[in-house]
GROMACS .gro file of N, CA and C in nm:
model
  549
    1TYR      N    1   0.083  -0.118   0.000
    1TYR     CA    2   0.000   0.000   0.000
    1TYR      C    3   0.088   0.125   0.000
    2HIS      N    4   0.036   0.232  -0.058
    2HIS     CA    5   0.106   0.360  -0.056
    2HIS      C    6   0.004   0.473  -0.048
    3ASP      N    7   0.046   0.585   0.009
    3ASP     CA    8  -0.041   0.702   0.019
    3ASP      C    9  -0.061   0.761  -0.120
    4SER      N   10  -0.179   0.814  -0.145
    4SER     CA   11  -0.208   0.881  -0.271
    4SER      C   12  -0.279   1.012  -0.243
    5GLU      N   13  -0.246   1.114  -0.321
    5GLU     CA   14  -0.311   1.243  -0.310
    5GLU      C   15  -0.449   1.237  -0.376
    6VAL      N   16  -0.541   1.317  -0.327
    6VAL     CA   17  -0.677   1.321  -0.381
    6VAL      C   18  -0.675   1.356  -0.530
    7ASN      N   19  -0.593   1.454  -0.569
    7ASN     CA   20  -0.587   1.494  -0.710
    7ASN      C   21  -0.545   1.378  -0.799
    8TYR      N   22  -0.451   1.297  -0.752
    8TYR     CA   23  -0.407   1.180  -0.830
    8TYR      C   24  -0.522   1.081  -0.845
    9LEU      N   25  -0.594   1.054  -0.737
    9LEU     CA   26  -0.706   0.960  -0.743
    9LEU      C   27  -0.817   1.011  -0.834
   10LEU      N   28  -0.848   1.141  -0.825
   10LEU     CA   29  -0.952   1.197  -0.913
   10LEU      C   30  -0.912   1.184  -1.060
   11ALA      N   31  -0.786   1.215  -1.091
   11ALA     CA   32  -0.739   1.203  -1.229
   11ALA      C   33  -0.741   1.057  -1.274
   12ALA      N   34  -0.697   0.966  -1.188
   12ALA     CA   35  -0.694   0.825  -1.223
   12ALA      C   36  -0.834   0.769  -1.247
   13GLU      N   37  -0.932   0.825  -1.180
   13GLU     CA   38  -1.071   0.780  -1.194
   13GLU      C   39  -1.144   0.852  -1.307
   14GLY      N   40  -1.073   0.937  -1.382
   14GLY     CA   41  -1.136   1.009  -1.492
   14GLY      C   42  -1.227   1.121  -1.445
   15LEU      N   43  -1.198   1.178  -1.328
   15LEU     CA   44  -1.282   1.282  -1.271
   15LEU      C   45  -1.213   1.419  -1.274
   16SER      N   46  -1.147   1.449  -1.385
   16SER     CA   47  -1.077   1.577  -1.395
   16SER      C   48  -1.174   1.694  -1.389
   17HIS      N   49  -1.301   1.673  -1.428
   17HIS     CA   50  -1.401   1.781  -1.417
   17HIS      C   51  -1.426   1.817  -1.271
   18VAL      N   52  -1.415   1.720  -1.182
   18VAL     CA   53  -1.430   1.747  -1.038
   18VAL      C   54  -1.312   1.830  -0.989
   19GLN      N   55  -1.191   1.795  -1.035
   19GLN     CA   56  -1.073   1.874  -0.999
   19GLN      C   57  -1.090   2.019  -1.042
   20LYS      N   58  -1.145   2.039  -1.162
   20LYS     CA   59  -1.165   2.175  -1.214
   20LYS      C   60  -1.265   2.251  -1.127
   21ILE      N   61  -1.375   2.186  -1.091
   21ILE     CA   62  -1.476   2.251  -1.006
   21ILE      C   63  -1.415   2.288  -0.871
   22LEU      N   64  -1.339   2.196  -0.810
   22LEU     CA   65  -1.276   2.226  -0.681
   22LEU      C   66  -1.180   2.344  -0.693
   23SER      N   67  -1.102   2.344  -0.800
   23SER     CA   68  -1.005   2.451  -0.819
   23SER      C   69  -1.074   2.586  -0.841
   24GLU      N   70  -1.177   2.585  -0.926
   24GLU     CA   71  -1.246   2.711  -0.956
   24GLU      C   72  -1.332   2.761  -0.840
   25THR      N   73  -1.392   2.669  -0.766
   25THR     CA   74  -1.482   2.709  -0.659
   25THR      C   75  -1.407   2.741  -0.531
   26TYR      N   76  -1.321   2.651  -0.488
   26TYR     CA   77  -1.252   2.668  -0.359
   26TYR      C   78  -1.112   2.726  -0.374
   27GLY      N   79  -1.041   2.684  -0.477
   27GLY     CA   80  -0.904   2.728  -0.496
   27GLY      C   81  -0.889   2.877  -0.515
   28ARG      N   82  -0.991   2.941  -0.571
   28ARG     CA   83  -0.985   3.086  -0.598
   28ARG      C   84  -1.054   3.168  -0.490
   29ASP      N   85  -1.111   3.104  -0.392
   29ASP     CA   86  -1.181   3.175  -0.284
   29ASP      C   87  -1.076   3.248  -0.198
   30PRO      N   88  -1.081   3.382  -0.190
   30PRO     CA   89  -0.977   3.457  -0.119
   30PRO      C   90  -0.972   3.430   0.032
   31ILE      N   91  -1.080   3.380   0.091
   31ILE     CA   92  -1.076   3.352   0.235
   31ILE      C   93  -1.083   3.203   0.267
   32GLY      N   94  -1.059   3.121   0.171
   32GLY     CA   95  -1.049   2.978   0.199
   32GLY      C   96  -1.159   2.900   0.134
   33PRO      N   97  -1.173   2.775   0.164
   33PRO     CA   98  -1.107   2.703   0.271
   33PRO      C   99  -0.972   2.645   0.233
   34ARG      N  100  -0.926   2.662   0.109
   34ARG     CA  101  -0.801   2.600   0.066
   34ARG      C  102  -0.680   2.683   0.104
   35SER      N  103  -0.701   2.800   0.160
   35SER     CA  104  -0.589   2.883   0.204
   35SER      C  105  -0.558   2.851   0.350
   36LEU      N  106  -0.489   2.937   0.418
   36LEU     CA  107  -0.456   2.916   0.559
   36LEU      C  108  -0.567   2.963   0.651
   37SER      N  109  -0.687   2.989   0.598
   37SER     CA  110  -0.792   3.051   0.677
   37SER      C  111  -0.833   2.969   0.800
   38SER      N  112  -0.828   2.837   0.794
   38SER     CA  113  -0.869   2.758   0.910
   38SER      C  114  -0.769   2.772   1.025
   39PHE      N  115  -0.648   2.817   0.995
   39PHE     CA  116  -0.549   2.838   1.101
   39PHE      C  117  -0.563   2.977   1.162
   40CYS      N  118  -0.633   3.065   1.092
   40CYS     CA  119  -0.652   3.201   1.141
   40CYS      C  120  -0.786   3.212   1.212
   41PRO      N  121  -0.788   3.274   1.330
   41PRO     CA  122  -0.915   3.286   1.403
   41PRO      C  123  -1.010   3.383   1.335
   42PRO      N  124  -1.138   3.366   1.359
   42PRO     CA  125  -1.233   3.465   1.308
   42PRO      C  126  -1.213   3.596   1.383
   43PRO      N  127  -1.257   3.708   1.327
   43PRO     CA  128  -1.234   3.838   1.393
   43PRO      C  129  -1.335   3.864   1.506
   44ILE      N  130  -1.340   3.773   1.601
   44ILE     CA  131  -1.429   3.786   1.716
   44ILE      C  132  -1.350   3.759   1.843
   45LYS      N  133  -1.405   3.800   1.957
   45LYS     CA  134  -1.332   3.787   2.083
   45LYS      C  135  -1.349   3.651   2.149
   46LYS      N  136  -1.461   3.583   2.125
   46LYS     CA  137  -1.488   3.459   2.199
   46LYS      C  138  -1.544   3.352   2.108
   47VAL      N  139  -1.488   3.231   2.119
   47VAL     CA  140  -1.539   3.113   2.049
   47VAL      C  141  -1.568   3.007   2.153
   48ILE      N  142  -1.688   2.952   2.148
   48ILE     CA  143  -1.725   2.840   2.234
   48ILE      C  144  -1.759   2.724   2.143
   49SER      N  145  -1.684   2.617   2.156
   49SER     CA  146  -1.702   2.500   2.071
   49SER      C  147  -1.754   2.385   2.156
   50ILE      N  148  -1.860   2.322   2.110
   50ILE     CA  149  -1.920   2.209   2.181
   50ILE      C  150  -1.930   2.094   2.081
   51PHE      N  151  -1.870   1.981   2.115
   51PHE     CA  152  -1.875   1.869   2.022
   51PHE      C  153  -1.866   1.737   2.098
   52GLY      N  154  -1.910   1.631   2.031
   52GLY     CA  155  -1.903   1.497   2.087
   52GLY      C  156  -1.768   1.433   2.061
   53VAL      N  157  -1.733   1.336   2.144
   53VAL     CA  158  -1.607   1.264   2.129
   53VAL      C  159  -1.627   1.116   2.162
   54ASN      N  160  -1.526   1.039   2.129
   54ASN     CA  161  -1.512   0.899   2.166
   54ASN      C  162  -1.608   0.804   2.097
   55LEU      N  163  -1.642   0.835   1.972
   55LEU     CA  164  -1.715   0.741   1.888
   55LEU      C  165  -1.622   0.699   1.774
   56PRO      N  166  -1.631   0.574   1.729
   56PRO     CA  167  -1.547   0.534   1.615
   56PRO      C  168  -1.573   0.629   1.498
   57THR      N  169  -1.464   0.686   1.442
   57THR     CA  170  -1.476   0.789   1.338
   57THR      C  171  -1.379   0.758   1.225
   58GLU      N  172  -1.428   0.758   1.103
   58GLU     CA  173  -1.345   0.729   0.987
   58GLU      C  174  -1.238   0.836   0.969
   59VAL      N  175  -1.112   0.789   0.954
   59VAL     CA  176  -1.001   0.881   0.929
   59VAL      C  177  -0.923   0.844   0.803
   60GLY      N  178  -0.960   0.734   0.741
   60GLY     CA  179  -0.890   0.693   0.620
   60GLY      C  180  -0.950   0.566   0.564
   61ALA      N  181  -0.892   0.520   0.454
   61ALA     CA  182  -0.937   0.396   0.392
   61ALA      C  183  -0.818   0.331   0.324
   62ILE      N  184  -0.827   0.203   0.304
   62ILE     CA  185  -0.724   0.128   0.232
   62ILE      C  186  -0.785   0.088   0.098
   63TYR      N  187  -0.718   0.126  -0.010
   63TYR     CA  188  -0.767   0.099  -0.144
   63TYR      C  189  -0.679  -0.006  -0.212
   64GLN      N  190  -0.739  -0.075  -0.305
   64GLN     CA  191  -0.662  -0.166  -0.390
   64GLN      C  192  -0.691  -0.134  -0.535
   65ARG      N  193  -0.596  -0.168  -0.619
   65ARG     CA  194  -0.610  -0.144  -0.763
   65ARG      C  195  -0.715  -0.241  -0.817
   66THR      N  196  -0.801  -0.192  -0.902
   66THR     CA  197  -0.902  -0.275  -0.967
   66THR      C  198  -0.847  -0.318  -1.102
   67PRO      N  199  -0.841  -0.449  -1.129
   67PRO     CA  200  -0.792  -0.492  -1.260
   67PRO      C  201  -0.887  -0.444  -1.371
   68SER      N  202  -0.830  -0.392  -1.479
   68SER     CA  203  -0.913  -0.349  -1.591
   68SER      C  204  -0.837  -0.369  -1.721
   69VAL      N  205  -0.913  -0.404  -1.824
   69VAL     CA  206  -0.855  -0.426  -1.957
   69VAL      C  207  -0.949  -0.362  -2.059
   70HIS      N  208  -0.893  -0.287  -2.154
   70HIS     CA  209  -0.972  -0.231  -2.264
   70HIS      C  210  -0.954  -0.323  -2.383
   71ARG      N  211  -1.064  -0.385  -2.428
   71ARG     CA  212  -1.056  -0.483  -2.535
   71ARG      C  213  -1.073  -0.424  -2.675
   72SER      N  214  -1.130  -0.306  -2.684
   72SER     CA  215  -1.149  -0.247  -2.817
   72SER      C  216  -1.143  -0.096  -2.809
   73ILE      N  217  -1.135  -0.033  -2.923
   73ILE     CA  218  -1.131   0.113  -2.928
   73ILE      C  219  -1.262   0.169  -2.874
   74GLN      N  220  -1.377   0.107  -2.907
   74GLN     CA  221  -1.505   0.157  -2.858
   74GLN      C  222  -1.509   0.155  -2.704
   75ASN      N  223  -1.458   0.050  -2.643
   75ASN     CA  224  -1.455   0.043  -2.496
   75ASN      C  225  -1.360   0.146  -2.438
   76ALA      N  226  -1.251   0.172  -2.509
   76ALA     CA  227  -1.153   0.268  -2.460
   76ALA      C  228  -1.210   0.409  -2.459
   77LEU      N  229  -1.306   0.439  -2.549
   77LEU     CA  230  -1.366   0.571  -2.555
   77LEU      C  231  -1.470   0.595  -2.446
   78LYS      N  232  -1.523   0.489  -2.390
   78LYS     CA  233  -1.618   0.502  -2.280
   78LYS      C  234  -1.543   0.541  -2.154
   79ARG      N  235  -1.620   0.587  -2.055
   79ARG     CA  236  -1.557   0.620  -1.927
   79ARG      C  237  -1.487   0.496  -1.872
   80PRO      N  238  -1.361   0.509  -1.836
   80PRO     CA  239  -1.289   0.391  -1.787
   80PRO      C  240  -1.347   0.343  -1.655
   81PRO      N  241  -1.333   0.215  -1.629
   81PRO     CA  242  -1.382   0.164  -1.500
   81PRO      C  243  -1.297   0.220  -1.385
   82ALA      N  244  -1.351   0.217  -1.267
   82ALA     CA  245  -1.277   0.267  -1.149
   82ALA      C  246  -1.145   0.192  -1.138
   83LEU      N  247  -1.037   0.266  -1.113
   83LEU     CA  248  -0.906   0.203  -1.100
   83LEU      C  249  -0.878   0.156  -0.958
   84TYR      N  250  -0.952   0.212  -0.861
   84TYR     CA  251  -0.929   0.175  -0.722
   84TYR      C  252  -1.063   0.145  -0.655
   85LYS      N  253  -1.060   0.057  -0.558
   85LYS     CA  254  -1.178   0.032  -0.475
   85LYS      C  255  -1.130   0.008  -0.334
   86VAL      N  256  -1.220   0.027  -0.239
   86VAL     CA  257  -1.186   0.004  -0.099
   86VAL      C  258  -1.154  -0.144  -0.082
   87ASP      N  259  -1.042  -0.174  -0.019
   87ASP     CA  260  -1.000  -0.312   0.006
   87ASP      C  261  -1.066  -0.362   0.134
   88GLU      N  262  -1.182  -0.424   0.118
   88GLU     CA  263  -1.259  -0.469   0.234
   88GLU      C  264  -1.196  -0.587   0.306
   89ASP      N  265  -1.095  -0.649   0.244
   89ASP     CA  266  -1.027  -0.764   0.307
   89ASP      C  267  -0.895  -0.727   0.374
   90ALA      N  268  -0.860  -0.599   0.373
   90ALA     CA  269  -0.734  -0.554   0.433
   90ALA      C  270  -0.735  -0.582   0.583
   91ILE      N  271  -0.616  -0.605   0.637
   91ILE     CA  272  -0.603  -0.626   0.783
   91ILE      C  273  -0.489  -0.537   0.833
   92LEU      N  274  -0.498  -0.497   0.958
   92LEU     CA  275  -0.392  -0.419   1.020
   92LEU      C  276  -0.281  -0.512   1.065
   93ASP      N  277  -0.160  -0.464   1.060
   93ASP     CA  278  -0.044  -0.541   1.106
   93ASP      C  279  -0.062  -0.576   1.253
   94ARG      N  280  -0.054  -0.703   1.285
   94ARG     CA  281  -0.076  -0.748   1.424
   94ARG      C  282   0.036  -0.706   1.518
   95ASN      N  283   0.153  -0.667   1.463
   95ASN     CA  284   0.265  -0.626   1.546
   95ASN      C  285   0.260  -0.478   1.584
   96VAL      N  286   0.165  -0.406   1.527
   96VAL     CA  287   0.151  -0.264   1.556
   96VAL      C  288   0.048  -0.248   1.667
   97PRO      N  289   0.075  -0.159   1.767
   97PRO     CA  290  -0.024  -0.140   1.874
   97PRO      C  291  -0.160  -0.103   1.817
   98LYS      N  292  -0.266  -0.156   1.876
   98LYS     CA  293  -0.402  -0.135   1.824
   98LYS      C  294  -0.452   0.002   1.866
   99ARG      N  295  -0.428   0.101   1.781
   99ARG     CA  296  -0.471   0.238   1.806
   99ARG      C  297  -0.588   0.278   1.717
  100HIS      N  298  -0.610   0.203   1.613
  100HIS     CA  299  -0.719   0.226   1.519
  100HIS      C  300  -0.791   0.094   1.494
  101GLN      N  301  -0.913   0.103   1.444
  101GLN     CA  302  -0.987  -0.014   1.400
  101GLN      C  303  -0.991  -0.014   1.248
  102LEU      N  304  -1.005  -0.132   1.192
  102LEU     CA  305  -1.022  -0.144   1.048
  102LEU      C  306  -1.152  -0.218   1.026
  103SER      N  307  -1.244  -0.156   0.952
  103SER     CA  308  -1.375  -0.215   0.927
  103SER      C  309  -1.408  -0.202   0.780
  104ASN      N  310  -1.409  -0.316   0.710
  104ASN     CA  311  -1.440  -0.317   0.566
  104ASN      C  312  -1.354  -0.220   0.486
  105GLY      N  313  -1.227  -0.212   0.520
  105GLY     CA  314  -1.133  -0.126   0.449
  105GLY      C  315  -1.126   0.017   0.499
  106LEU      N  316  -1.214   0.054   0.593
  106LEU     CA  317  -1.215   0.190   0.648
  106LEU      C  318  -1.134   0.192   0.778
  107ILE      N  319  -1.048   0.291   0.791
  107ILE     CA  320  -0.967   0.308   0.912
  107ILE      C  321  -1.041   0.401   1.005
  108LEU      N  322  -1.066   0.356   1.128
  108LEU     CA  323  -1.142   0.433   1.225
  108LEU      C  324  -1.055   0.467   1.345
  109GLU      N  325  -1.060   0.594   1.389
  109GLU     CA  326  -1.000   0.627   1.517
  109GLU      C  327  -1.102   0.586   1.624
  110THR      N  328  -1.051   0.549   1.743
  110THR     CA  329  -1.138   0.505   1.851
  110THR      C  330  -1.101   0.580   1.978
  111LYS      N  331  -1.174   0.553   2.085
  111LYS     CA  332  -1.142   0.619   2.212
  111LYS      C  333  -1.006   0.575   2.264
  112ASN      N  334  -0.941   0.479   2.198
  112ASN     CA  335  -0.806   0.435   2.236
  112ASN      C  336  -0.698   0.490   2.143
  113THR      N  337  -0.735   0.585   2.058
  113THR     CA  338  -0.639   0.645   1.965
  113THR      C  339  -0.570   0.764   2.031
  114PRO      N  340  -0.435   0.762   2.039
  114PRO     CA  341  -0.365   0.876   2.099
  114PRO      C  342  -0.379   1.001   2.011
  115GLN      N  343  -0.410   1.112   2.075
  115GLN     CA  344  -0.428   1.239   2.006
  115GLN      C  345  -0.350   1.347   2.079
  116SER      N  346  -0.290   1.438   2.003
  116SER     CA  347  -0.224   1.555   2.062
  116SER      C  348  -0.327   1.665   2.077
  117ILE      N  349  -0.321   1.738   2.187
  117ILE     CA  350  -0.408   1.853   2.208
  117ILE      C  351  -0.334   1.976   2.157
  118TYR      N  352  -0.395   2.047   2.062
  118TYR     CA  353  -0.334   2.167   2.006
  118TYR      C  354  -0.299   2.266   2.117
  119GLY      N  355  -0.183   2.325   2.105
  119GLY     CA  356  -0.142   2.429   2.198
  119GLY      C  357  -0.089   2.377   2.331
  120SER      N  358  -0.065   2.246   2.342
  120SER     CA  359  -0.011   2.191   2.467
  120SER      C  360   0.075   2.069   2.435
  121ASN      N  361   0.139   2.019   2.537
  121ASN     CA  362   0.218   1.896   2.523
  121ASN      C  363   0.140   1.775   2.571
  122ILE      N  364   0.010   1.792   2.587
  122ILE     CA  365  -0.075   1.686   2.641
  122ILE      C  366  -0.116   1.591   2.529
  123SER      N  367  -0.116   1.463   2.561
  123SER     CA  368  -0.166   1.360   2.470
  123SER      C  369  -0.280   1.289   2.542
  124VAL      N  370  -0.389   1.266   2.470
  124VAL     CA  371  -0.507   1.199   2.527
  124VAL      C  372  -0.549   1.085   2.435
  125MET      N  373  -0.628   0.996   2.488
  125MET     CA  374  -0.685   0.886   2.408
  125MET      C  375  -0.829   0.926   2.377
  126LYS      N  376  -0.856   0.963   2.251
  126LYS     CA  377  -0.989   1.010   2.213
  126LYS      C  378  -1.012   0.983   2.065
  127SER      N  379  -1.138   1.000   2.027
  127SER     CA  380  -1.175   0.994   1.886
  127SER      C  381  -1.282   1.099   1.860
  128GLY      N  382  -1.322   1.109   1.735
  128GLY     CA  383  -1.419   1.210   1.695
  128GLY      C  384  -1.561   1.176   1.733
  129ASP      N  385  -1.653   1.242   1.664
  129ASP     CA  386  -1.796   1.231   1.698
  129ASP      C  387  -1.873   1.135   1.607
  130GLY      N  388  -1.801   1.048   1.539
  130GLY     CA  389  -1.864   0.954   1.448
  130GLY      C  390  -1.870   1.004   1.305
  131THR      N  391  -1.847   1.134   1.286
  131THR     CA  392  -1.845   1.195   1.153
  131THR      C  393  -1.716   1.273   1.132
  132VAL      N  394  -1.680   1.358   1.227
  132VAL     CA  395  -1.563   1.445   1.215
  132VAL      C  396  -1.450   1.390   1.304
  133PRO      N  397  -1.329   1.370   1.249
  133PRO     CA  398  -1.217   1.322   1.330
  133PRO      C  399  -1.180   1.422   1.441
  134TYR      N  400  -1.122   1.369   1.549
  134TYR     CA  401  -1.090   1.450   1.667
  134TYR      C  402  -0.999   1.568   1.632
  135GLN      N  403  -0.898   1.546   1.549
  135GLN     CA  404  -0.807   1.656   1.515
  135GLN      C  405  -0.880   1.771   1.449
  136SER      N  406  -0.981   1.743   1.368
  136SER     CA  407  -1.058   1.850   1.305
  136SER      C  408  -1.151   1.919   1.404
  137LEU      N  409  -1.209   1.842   1.495
  137LEU     CA  410  -1.298   1.901   1.595
  137LEU      C  411  -1.227   2.004   1.682
  138GLN      N  412  -1.103   1.977   1.712
  138GLN     CA  413  -1.031   2.066   1.804
  138GLN      C  414  -0.948   2.173   1.732
  139GLN      N  415  -0.970   2.190   1.603
  139GLN     CA  416  -0.897   2.291   1.526
  139GLN      C  417  -0.909   2.430   1.589
  140CYS      N  418  -1.024   2.461   1.646
  140CYS     CA  419  -1.045   2.595   1.704
  140CYS      C  420  -0.947   2.625   1.817
  141ARG      N  421  -0.889   2.523   1.880
  141ARG     CA  422  -0.790   2.547   1.988
  141ARG      C  423  -0.670   2.625   1.936
  142MET      N  424  -0.644   2.614   1.804
  142MET     CA  425  -0.531   2.686   1.744
  142MET      C  426  -0.550   2.837   1.749
  143TRP      N  427  -0.675   2.881   1.765
  143TRP     CA  428  -0.705   3.023   1.762
  143TRP      C  429  -0.684   3.093   1.896
  144GLN      N  430  -0.663   3.019   2.003
  144GLN     CA  431  -0.651   3.076   2.137
  144GLN      C  432  -0.548   3.188   2.141
  145GLY      N  433  -0.593   3.308   2.180
  145GLY     CA  434  -0.504   3.422   2.198
  145GLY      C  435  -0.451   3.482   2.070
  146LYS      N  436  -0.504   3.441   1.956
  146LYS     CA  437  -0.452   3.491   1.829
  146LYS      C  438  -0.554   3.580   1.760
  147GLY      N  439  -0.509   3.645   1.654
  147GLY     CA  440  -0.597   3.728   1.572
  147GLY      C  441  -0.612   3.869   1.625
  148VAL      N  442  -0.685   3.948   1.551
  148VAL     CA  443  -0.706   4.089   1.583
  148VAL      C  444  -0.771   4.104   1.720
  149ALA      N  445  -0.867   4.017   1.749
  149ALA     CA  446  -0.943   4.028   1.874
  149ALA      C  447  -0.883   3.944   1.988
  150LYS      N  448  -0.767   3.882   1.966
  150LYS     CA  449  -0.705   3.793   2.067
  150LYS      C  450  -0.810   3.692   2.117
  151CYS      N  451  -0.852   3.609   2.028
  151CYS     CA  452  -0.964   3.515   2.047
  151CYS      C  453  -0.950   3.431   2.175
  152ASP      N  454  -1.057   3.428   2.253
  152ASP     CA  455  -1.067   3.342   2.371
  152ASP      C  456  -1.147   3.219   2.333
  153VAL      N  457  -1.087   3.102   2.342
  153VAL     CA  458  -1.150   2.978   2.297
  153VAL      C  459  -1.182   2.889   2.418
  154THR      N  460  -1.307   2.846   2.426
  154THR     CA  461  -1.351   2.750   2.527
  154THR      C  462  -1.405   2.628   2.455
  155VAL      N  463  -1.361   2.508   2.496
  155VAL     CA  464  -1.403   2.384   2.432
  155VAL      C  465  -1.477   2.298   2.533
  156HIS      N  466  -1.592   2.247   2.493
  156HIS     CA  467  -1.669   2.151   2.573
  156HIS      C  468  -1.679   2.022   2.493
  157GLU      N  469  -1.626   1.912   2.547
  157GLU     CA  470  -1.635   1.782   2.481
  157GLU      C  471  -1.739   1.698   2.554
  158ILE      N  472  -1.830   1.637   2.478
  158ILE     CA  473  -1.935   1.555   2.537
  158ILE      C  474  -1.911   1.410   2.495
  159ASP      N  475  -1.878   1.327   2.593
  159ASP     CA  476  -1.845   1.187   2.567
  159ASP      C  477  -1.964   1.112   2.507
  160GLY      N  478  -1.941   1.047   2.393
  160GLY     CA  479  -2.042   0.964   2.330
  160GLY      C  480  -2.149   1.037   2.252
  161ALA      N  481  -2.137   1.169   2.238
  161ALA     CA  482  -2.238   1.246   2.163
  161ALA      C  483  -2.205   1.241   2.014
  162GLU      N  484  -2.300   1.193   1.935
  162GLU     CA  485  -2.282   1.179   1.791
  162GLU      C  486  -2.303   1.313   1.721
  163HIS      N  487  -2.242   1.328   1.606
  163HIS     CA  488  -2.236   1.455   1.531
  163HIS      C  489  -2.371   1.525   1.519
  164ARG      N  490  -2.473   1.454   1.477
  164ARG     CA  491  -2.605   1.516   1.461
  164ARG      C  492  -2.691   1.500   1.585
  165ALA      N  493  -2.681   1.385   1.649
  165ALA     CA  494  -2.765   1.356   1.766
  165ALA      C  495  -2.733   1.447   1.884
  166ILE      N  496  -2.618   1.513   1.883
  166ILE     CA  497  -2.581   1.603   1.994
  166ILE      C  498  -2.686   1.713   2.013
  167LEU      N  499  -2.754   1.750   1.905
  167LEU     CA  500  -2.854   1.856   1.914
  167LEU      C  501  -2.973   1.816   2.001
  168ASN      N  502  -2.989   1.687   2.024
  168ASN     CA  503  -3.099   1.636   2.107
  168ASN      C  504  -3.045   1.577   2.238
  169ASP      N  505  -2.922   1.612   2.273
  169ASP     CA  506  -2.857   1.558   2.392
  169ASP      C  507  -2.874   1.655   2.508
  170ALA      N  508  -2.926   1.606   2.621
  170ALA     CA  509  -2.951   1.691   2.738
  170ALA      C  510  -2.822   1.758   2.789
  171ARG      N  511  -2.708   1.690   2.775
  171ARG     CA  512  -2.580   1.749   2.819
  171ARG      C  513  -2.546   1.872   2.735
  172PHE      N  514  -2.574   1.866   2.606
  172PHE     CA  515  -2.553   1.980   2.517
  172PHE      C  516  -2.644   2.096   2.558
  173HIS      N  517  -2.769   2.064   2.584
  173HIS     CA  518  -2.865   2.168   2.625
  173HIS      C  519  -2.822   2.234   2.756
  174LYS      N  520  -2.771   2.155   2.849
  174LYS     CA  521  -2.728   2.210   2.978
  174LYS      C  522  -2.611   2.307   2.959
  175ILE      N  523  -2.516   2.270   2.875
  175ILE     CA  524  -2.402   2.359   2.847
  175ILE      C  525  -2.451   2.489   2.784
  176LEU      N  526  -2.543   2.479   2.689
  176LEU     CA  527  -2.598   2.600   2.625
  176LEU      C  528  -2.667   2.690   2.727
  177LEU      N  529  -2.746   2.631   2.816
  177LEU     CA  530  -2.816   2.711   2.917
  177LEU      C  531  -2.717   2.782   3.008
  178ILE      N  532  -2.610   2.714   3.045
  178ILE     CA  533  -2.507   2.776   3.131
  178ILE      C  534  -2.440   2.892   3.056
  179ILE      N  535  -2.402   2.868   2.930
  179ILE     CA  536  -2.337   2.972   2.850
  179ILE      C  537  -2.427   3.095   2.837
  180LEU      N  538  -2.557   3.072   2.817
  180LEU     CA  539  -2.651   3.181   2.797
  180LEU      C  540  -2.695   3.246   2.927
  181GLY      N  541  -2.650   3.190   3.040
  181GLY     CA  542  -2.678   3.251   3.171
  181GLY      C  543  -2.813   3.213   3.230
  182PHE      N  544  -2.872   3.105   3.182
  182PHE     CA  545  -3.001   3.063   3.235
  182PHE      C  546  -2.990   2.960   3.346
  183GLU      N  547  -2.870   2.918   3.376
  183GLU     CA  548  -2.853   2.816   3.480
  183GLU      C  549  -2.734   2.847   3.567
   0.00000   0.00000   0.00000
């Protein structure tokens, strides 16, 4: 197995039109998201981030090459078949500490995955909210004390709260009430 860039995979799959759309839509956007904008805080004084943690969350996949043969010129002119597919039979090396799970070719971070906390030397065992990986959820920690307004960042992590279901979670509601001064 080897790492591959998204642009390489899109080109290999005959999806150069998608590359063009991404480049024209996002690549030319002066405030991101393809620039350094996610590293720069918004021009506000306070950010409060509330998110769920410790659910298995997809962070990657293992792909295998799909065998393909073009038998005639007419077949060659059609859209080529997919060159890669998720390798559902892949296994993790048994000699490597079990920090991730592998399920049908998808690599998942779990509550046993070591994570670095931005802005500190602390390492914790955590995972994302079932949709967004932990490293992305805590991106806002990078903004602490930075920017025009010297952003103040507060993070609330709710154990076991799923990405969408958090909106119906009593723990989330309690945090909101406290923030708004009702409790």
